[in-house]
Amino acid sequence: MKLLLTPMPRLENAGMEAWLVRLFDTLDERNMPWISSLVEDVQHQFGPYLVDIVPSYTTVLVQFDALLLDHGKARQLLEHIVSELTLPLAKELKSRAVIELPIWYHLSVGPELARLSAHTGLSVPALIDLHSAPTYCVFALGFAPGFAFMGSLPEPLALARLTQPRAQVPQGSLAIAGRQTAIYPTATPGGWNILGRCPTPLFNLASASLSLLQAGDRVRFVPIDQAQFVRLGGDTTPLAKAPL
């Protein structure tokens, strides 16, 4: 199946060493197979000319070596790739494994569970069931190494970012903002609402891919208790409630 869009994907100049390919105008989980397919084709056809590639919700940024590939030639190559873009076979899409991540949902490490409970009128156990029920799609990586933007949250869980971001969010913190969810791979400042903590490392400099999650991956959160969390190497240091 070829990509049939009106208008066709647009190429936007992103500097002398990069082009931005805009495939879609709206966020939709069904976009991700096309985004992943374009990433694979660009990696294959640009080969040594490719410096970096950044997939996102509706676009793919392609950065190339301008000393090896002329800016105009890079555009022509991208136009050819886009014109021939096809969707991976359905069986290949289905074979992509769901990545399960253990989560200890608890008020001591997820203080915004209380805020979310007050916002929705749901009990904390009901919130945990609701958040851990879907299989989420990784739309993009960014903000920090290994930070994966996942969606879409069930509508009742949609919650605005904190008014005052924390100076430091602990590594592994599970968070939500709007209709998105994510896990902080490292300790960084952050303004998302924290619901729990994951003991699984999401960013590893020793691994070939660096990030455990990639755009297009599918993720399911599996609730665990404190004993399991500790056994898996999790840090139980409490996190203070954010000021409103």
Short mmCIF file of N, CA and C in Angstrom, two decimals, residues 97-204:
data_model
loop_
_atom_site.label_atom_id
_atom_site.label_comp_id
_atom_site.label_asym_id
_atom_site.label_seq_id
_atom_site.Cartn_x
_atom_site.Cartn_y
_atom_site.Cartn_z
N ALA A 97 6.52 -6.69 19.11
CA ALA A 97 6.14 -7.06 20.46
C ALA A 97 5.73 -5.85 21.28
N VAL A 98 4.79 -6.07 22.20
CA VAL A 98 4.42 -5.05 23.17
C VAL A 98 5.44 -5.09 24.31
N ILE A 99 5.98 -3.94 24.65
CA ILE A 99 6.97 -3.84 25.73
C ILE A 99 6.23 -3.59 27.04
N GLU A 100 6.43 -4.47 28.01
CA GLU A 100 5.77 -4.32 29.30
C GLU A 100 6.73 -3.68 30.30
N LEU A 101 6.27 -2.64 30.96
CA LEU A 101 7.08 -1.94 31.96
C LEU A 101 6.40 -2.02 33.32
N PRO A 102 7.10 -2.55 34.33
CA PRO A 102 6.52 -2.63 35.69
C PRO A 102 6.45 -1.25 36.32
N ILE A 103 5.33 -0.98 36.99
CA ILE A 103 5.14 0.32 37.64
C ILE A 103 4.64 0.11 39.06
N TRP A 104 5.31 0.76 40.01
CA TRP A 104 4.78 0.82 41.38
C TRP A 104 4.02 2.13 41.50
N TYR A 105 2.68 2.03 41.40
CA TYR A 105 1.80 3.19 41.59
C TYR A 105 1.59 3.35 43.09
N HIS A 106 2.05 4.45 43.64
CA HIS A 106 1.87 4.66 45.09
C HIS A 106 2.01 6.14 45.39
N LEU A 107 1.24 6.61 46.38
CA LEU A 107 1.26 8.03 46.73
C LEU A 107 2.64 8.53 47.16
N SER A 108 3.47 7.63 47.73
CA SER A 108 4.78 8.09 48.21
C SER A 108 5.72 8.43 47.06
N VAL A 109 5.58 7.76 45.93
CA VAL A 109 6.44 8.05 44.78
C VAL A 109 5.62 8.63 43.62
N GLY A 110 4.30 8.69 43.79
CA GLY A 110 3.42 9.25 42.78
C GLY A 110 2.42 10.20 43.41
N PRO A 111 2.92 11.32 43.95
CA PRO A 111 2.05 12.19 44.77
C PRO A 111 0.88 12.80 44.01
N GLU A 112 0.96 12.89 42.67
CA GLU A 112 -0.17 13.49 41.95
C GLU A 112 -1.32 12.50 41.73
N LEU A 113 -1.19 11.27 42.25
CA LEU A 113 -2.35 10.37 42.27
C LEU A 113 -3.48 11.03 43.06
N ALA A 114 -3.12 11.74 44.13
CA ALA A 114 -4.14 12.40 44.97
C ALA A 114 -4.80 13.53 44.18
N ARG A 115 -4.01 14.31 43.46
CA ARG A 115 -4.56 15.41 42.65
C ARG A 115 -5.48 14.87 41.56
N LEU A 116 -5.06 13.77 40.94
CA LEU A 116 -5.85 13.17 39.87
C LEU A 116 -7.15 12.59 40.42
N SER A 117 -7.07 12.02 41.64
CA SER A 117 -8.27 11.47 42.27
C SER A 117 -9.27 12.58 42.55
N ALA A 118 -8.78 13.71 43.06
CA ALA A 118 -9.67 14.84 43.33
C ALA A 118 -10.25 15.40 42.03
N HIS A 119 -9.45 15.39 40.96
CA HIS A 119 -9.88 15.95 39.68
C HIS A 119 -10.96 15.09 39.02
N THR A 120 -10.81 13.76 39.14
CA THR A 120 -11.72 12.85 38.44
C THR A 120 -12.84 12.32 39.31
N GLY A 121 -12.64 12.33 40.64
CA GLY A 121 -13.60 11.72 41.53
C GLY A 121 -13.44 10.22 41.61
N LEU A 122 -12.38 9.69 41.02
CA LEU A 122 -12.13 8.24 41.04
C LEU A 122 -11.18 7.90 42.18
N SER A 123 -11.30 6.68 42.71
CA SER A 123 -10.38 6.22 43.75
C SER A 123 -9.00 5.96 43.12
N VAL A 124 -7.97 5.90 43.98
CA VAL A 124 -6.63 5.62 43.48
C VAL A 124 -6.57 4.25 42.79
N PRO A 125 -7.15 3.17 43.38
CA PRO A 125 -7.14 1.89 42.65
C PRO A 125 -7.82 1.97 41.28
N ALA A 126 -8.91 2.75 41.20
CA ALA A 126 -9.59 2.89 39.90
C ALA A 126 -8.72 3.63 38.91
N LEU A 127 -7.97 4.63 39.39
CA LEU A 127 -7.06 5.38 38.50
C LEU A 127 -5.95 4.47 37.98
N ILE A 128 -5.42 3.61 38.87
CA ILE A 128 -4.36 2.69 38.46
C ILE A 128 -4.88 1.74 37.38
N ASP A 129 -6.09 1.22 37.60
CA ASP A 129 -6.69 0.32 36.60
C ASP A 129 -6.86 1.03 35.27
N LEU A 130 -7.31 2.27 35.32
CA LEU A 130 -7.59 3.03 34.10
C LEU A 130 -6.30 3.36 33.35
N HIS A 131 -5.25 3.74 34.09
CA HIS A 131 -3.99 4.12 33.43
C HIS A 131 -3.26 2.91 32.86
N SER A 132 -3.36 1.77 33.55
CA SER A 132 -2.60 0.59 33.12
C SER A 132 -3.36 -0.28 32.13
N ALA A 133 -4.60 0.07 31.82
CA ALA A 133 -5.40 -0.78 30.93
C ALA A 133 -4.98 -0.69 29.45
N PRO A 134 -4.71 0.51 28.89
CA PRO A 134 -4.43 0.59 27.44
C PRO A 134 -3.03 0.10 27.08
N THR A 135 -2.86 -0.17 25.82
CA THR A 135 -1.53 -0.32 25.24
C THR A 135 -1.21 1.01 24.56
N TYR A 136 -0.11 1.64 24.96
CA TYR A 136 0.22 2.98 24.48
C TYR A 136 1.20 2.92 23.31
N CYS A 137 1.09 3.91 22.44
CA CYS A 137 1.99 4.03 21.30
C CYS A 137 3.06 5.08 21.61
N VAL A 138 4.32 4.78 21.29
CA VAL A 138 5.39 5.77 21.42
C VAL A 138 5.36 6.67 20.19
N PHE A 139 4.99 7.95 20.39
CA PHE A 139 4.89 8.88 19.27
C PHE A 139 6.23 9.51 18.92
N ALA A 140 7.04 9.80 19.92
CA ALA A 140 8.28 10.53 19.66
C ALA A 140 9.20 10.43 20.86
N LEU A 141 10.50 10.68 20.61
CA LEU A 141 11.49 10.77 21.68
C LEU A 141 11.99 12.21 21.73
N GLY A 142 12.24 12.70 22.94
CA GLY A 142 12.75 14.05 23.04
C GLY A 142 12.79 14.52 24.47
N PHE A 143 13.01 15.82 24.67
CA PHE A 143 13.13 16.48 25.97
C PHE A 143 14.41 16.05 26.69
N ALA A 144 14.60 14.74 26.87
CA ALA A 144 15.80 14.20 27.51
C ALA A 144 16.10 12.86 26.84
N PRO A 145 17.35 12.38 26.85
CA PRO A 145 17.68 11.10 26.22
C PRO A 145 16.81 9.97 26.75
N GLY A 146 16.11 9.28 25.84
CA GLY A 146 15.28 8.15 26.22
C GLY A 146 13.88 8.51 26.68
N PHE A 147 13.55 9.81 26.71
CA PHE A 147 12.21 10.23 27.15
C PHE A 147 11.24 10.01 26.00
N ALA A 148 10.27 9.10 26.20
CA ALA A 148 9.33 8.72 25.14
C ALA A 148 7.95 9.31 25.41
N PHE A 149 7.44 10.06 24.44
CA PHE A 149 6.09 10.62 24.54
C PHE A 149 5.10 9.55 24.08
N MET A 150 4.22 9.10 24.97
CA MET A 150 3.28 8.02 24.65
C MET A 150 1.84 8.50 24.77
N GLY A 151 0.96 7.90 24.00
CA GLY A 151 -0.44 8.26 24.06
C GLY A 151 -1.29 7.15 23.47
N SER A 152 -2.58 7.39 23.51
CA SER A 152 -3.19 8.54 24.16
C SER A 152 -3.89 8.06 25.43
N LEU A 153 -3.80 8.88 26.48
CA LEU A 153 -4.44 8.54 27.74
C LEU A 153 -5.96 8.47 27.59
N PRO A 154 -6.62 7.62 28.37
CA PRO A 154 -8.08 7.69 28.42
C PRO A 154 -8.52 9.11 28.80
N GLU A 155 -9.58 9.58 28.18
CA GLU A 155 -10.02 10.96 28.34
C GLU A 155 -10.14 11.40 29.81
N PRO A 156 -10.69 10.58 30.73
CA PRO A 156 -10.83 11.04 32.12
C PRO A 156 -9.49 11.36 32.80
N LEU A 157 -8.39 10.80 32.30
CA LEU A 157 -7.09 11.01 32.95
C LEU A 157 -6.37 12.26 32.44
N ALA A 158 -6.92 12.93 31.45
CA ALA A 158 -6.27 14.13 30.91
C ALA A 158 -6.15 15.19 32.01
N LEU A 159 -4.93 15.64 32.24
CA LEU A 159 -4.68 16.58 33.35
C LEU A 159 -3.60 17.56 32.92
N ALA A 160 -3.80 18.84 33.21
CA ALA A 160 -2.84 19.87 32.82
C ALA A 160 -1.52 19.70 33.57
N ARG A 161 -0.46 20.23 32.98
CA ARG A 161 0.85 20.21 33.63
C ARG A 161 0.78 20.98 34.95
N LEU A 162 1.77 20.73 35.81
CA LEU A 162 1.86 21.45 37.06
C LEU A 162 2.10 22.94 36.80
N THR A 163 1.52 23.76 37.65
CA THR A 163 1.74 25.21 37.53
C THR A 163 3.20 25.55 37.79
N GLN A 164 3.78 24.89 38.79
CA GLN A 164 5.19 25.11 39.12
C GLN A 164 5.96 23.80 38.93
N PRO A 165 6.77 23.70 37.87
CA PRO A 165 7.54 22.47 37.64
C PRO A 165 8.49 22.18 38.80
N ARG A 166 8.75 20.90 39.01
CA ARG A 166 9.73 20.51 40.03
C ARG A 166 11.15 20.79 39.53
N ALA A 167 12.03 21.13 40.47
CA ALA A 167 13.44 21.34 40.09
C ALA A 167 14.09 20.02 39.71
N GLN A 168 13.61 18.91 40.29
CA GLN A 168 14.15 17.60 39.92
C GLN A 168 13.10 16.51 40.11
N VAL A 169 12.89 15.75 39.06
CA VAL A 169 12.00 14.59 39.09
C VAL A 169 12.88 13.35 39.14
N PRO A 170 12.65 12.41 40.08
CA PRO A 170 13.51 11.23 40.18
C PRO A 170 13.48 10.35 38.94
N GLN A 171 14.58 9.69 38.69
CA GLN A 171 14.68 8.74 37.60
C GLN A 171 13.60 7.67 37.73
N GLY A 172 12.97 7.32 36.60
CA GLY A 172 11.96 6.27 36.58
C GLY A 172 10.56 6.75 36.90
N SER A 173 10.39 8.05 37.16
CA SER A 173 9.05 8.54 37.52
C SER A 173 8.08 8.43 36.35
N LEU A 174 6.91 7.86 36.62
CA LEU A 174 5.85 7.74 35.61
C LEU A 174 4.99 9.00 35.68
N ALA A 175 4.72 9.62 34.54
CA ALA A 175 4.07 10.92 34.56
C ALA A 175 2.99 11.01 33.50
N ILE A 176 2.09 11.99 33.69
CA ILE A 176 1.08 12.30 32.69
C ILE A 176 0.98 13.82 32.52
N ALA A 177 0.57 14.23 31.32
CA ALA A 177 0.29 15.64 31.04
C ALA A 177 -0.61 15.67 29.81
N GLY A 178 -1.75 16.35 29.91
CA GLY A 178 -2.70 16.33 28.79
C GLY A 178 -3.15 14.90 28.53
N ARG A 179 -3.09 14.45 27.26
CA ARG A 179 -3.47 13.08 26.91
C ARG A 179 -2.23 12.20 26.74
N GLN A 180 -1.06 12.66 27.27
CA GLN A 180 0.18 11.92 27.10
C GLN A 180 0.68 11.34 28.42
N THR A 181 1.50 10.29 28.30
CA THR A 181 2.17 9.71 29.46
C THR A 181 3.60 9.42 29.09
N ALA A 182 4.47 9.35 30.10
CA ALA A 182 5.90 9.14 29.85
C ALA A 182 6.58 8.71 31.14
N ILE A 183 7.82 8.26 31.01
CA ILE A 183 8.67 7.93 32.16
C ILE A 183 9.96 8.73 32.03
N TYR A 184 10.36 9.38 33.13
CA TYR A 184 11.62 10.15 33.11
C TYR A 184 12.80 9.16 33.18
N PRO A 185 13.60 9.03 32.13
CA PRO A 185 14.71 8.06 32.14
C PRO A 185 15.82 8.42 33.11
N THR A 186 15.98 9.73 33.36
CA THR A 186 17.00 10.20 34.29
C THR A 186 16.39 11.30 35.16
N ALA A 187 17.07 11.66 36.21
CA ALA A 187 16.59 12.74 37.09
C ALA A 187 16.78 14.08 36.39
N THR A 188 15.67 14.77 36.14
CA THR A 188 15.70 16.06 35.46
C THR A 188 14.61 16.96 36.04
N PRO A 189 14.66 18.25 35.75
CA PRO A 189 13.50 19.09 36.07
C PRO A 189 12.30 18.63 35.25
N GLY A 190 11.08 18.89 35.74
CA GLY A 190 9.91 18.46 34.98
C GLY A 190 8.61 18.98 35.56
N GLY A 191 7.63 19.17 34.68
CA GLY A 191 6.36 19.73 35.12
C GLY A 191 5.17 18.81 34.93
N TRP A 192 5.42 17.52 34.65
CA TRP A 192 4.32 16.58 34.49
C TRP A 192 3.88 16.05 35.86
N ASN A 193 2.67 15.51 35.92
CA ASN A 193 2.10 14.93 37.14
C ASN A 193 2.64 13.51 37.35
N ILE A 194 3.18 13.24 38.54
CA ILE A 194 3.84 11.96 38.80
C ILE A 194 2.87 11.00 39.49
N LEU A 195 2.73 9.79 38.89
CA LEU A 195 1.78 8.79 39.40
C LEU A 195 2.45 7.57 40.00
N GLY A 196 3.73 7.35 39.73
CA GLY A 196 4.39 6.14 40.21
C GLY A 196 5.82 6.11 39.76
N ARG A 197 6.43 4.91 39.84
CA ARG A 197 7.84 4.81 39.49
C ARG A 197 8.14 3.45 38.85
N CYS A 198 9.01 3.47 37.85
CA CYS A 198 9.38 2.26 37.10
C CYS A 198 10.84 1.90 37.42
N PRO A 199 11.12 0.62 37.76
CA PRO A 199 12.51 0.24 38.08
C PRO A 199 13.35 -0.10 36.85
N THR A 200 12.73 -0.17 35.68
CA THR A 200 13.45 -0.58 34.47
C THR A 200 14.23 0.59 33.87
N PRO A 201 15.54 0.45 33.65
CA PRO A 201 16.31 1.54 33.01
C PRO A 201 15.82 1.75 31.57
N LEU A 202 15.59 3.01 31.21
CA LEU A 202 15.10 3.33 29.87
C LEU A 202 16.17 3.90 28.96
N PHE A 203 17.31 4.27 29.54
CA PHE A 203 18.40 4.82 28.73
C PHE A 203 19.70 4.21 29.21
N ASN A 204 20.48 3.67 28.25
CA ASN A 204 21.70 2.95 28.60
C ASN A 204 22.78 3.26 27.57
#
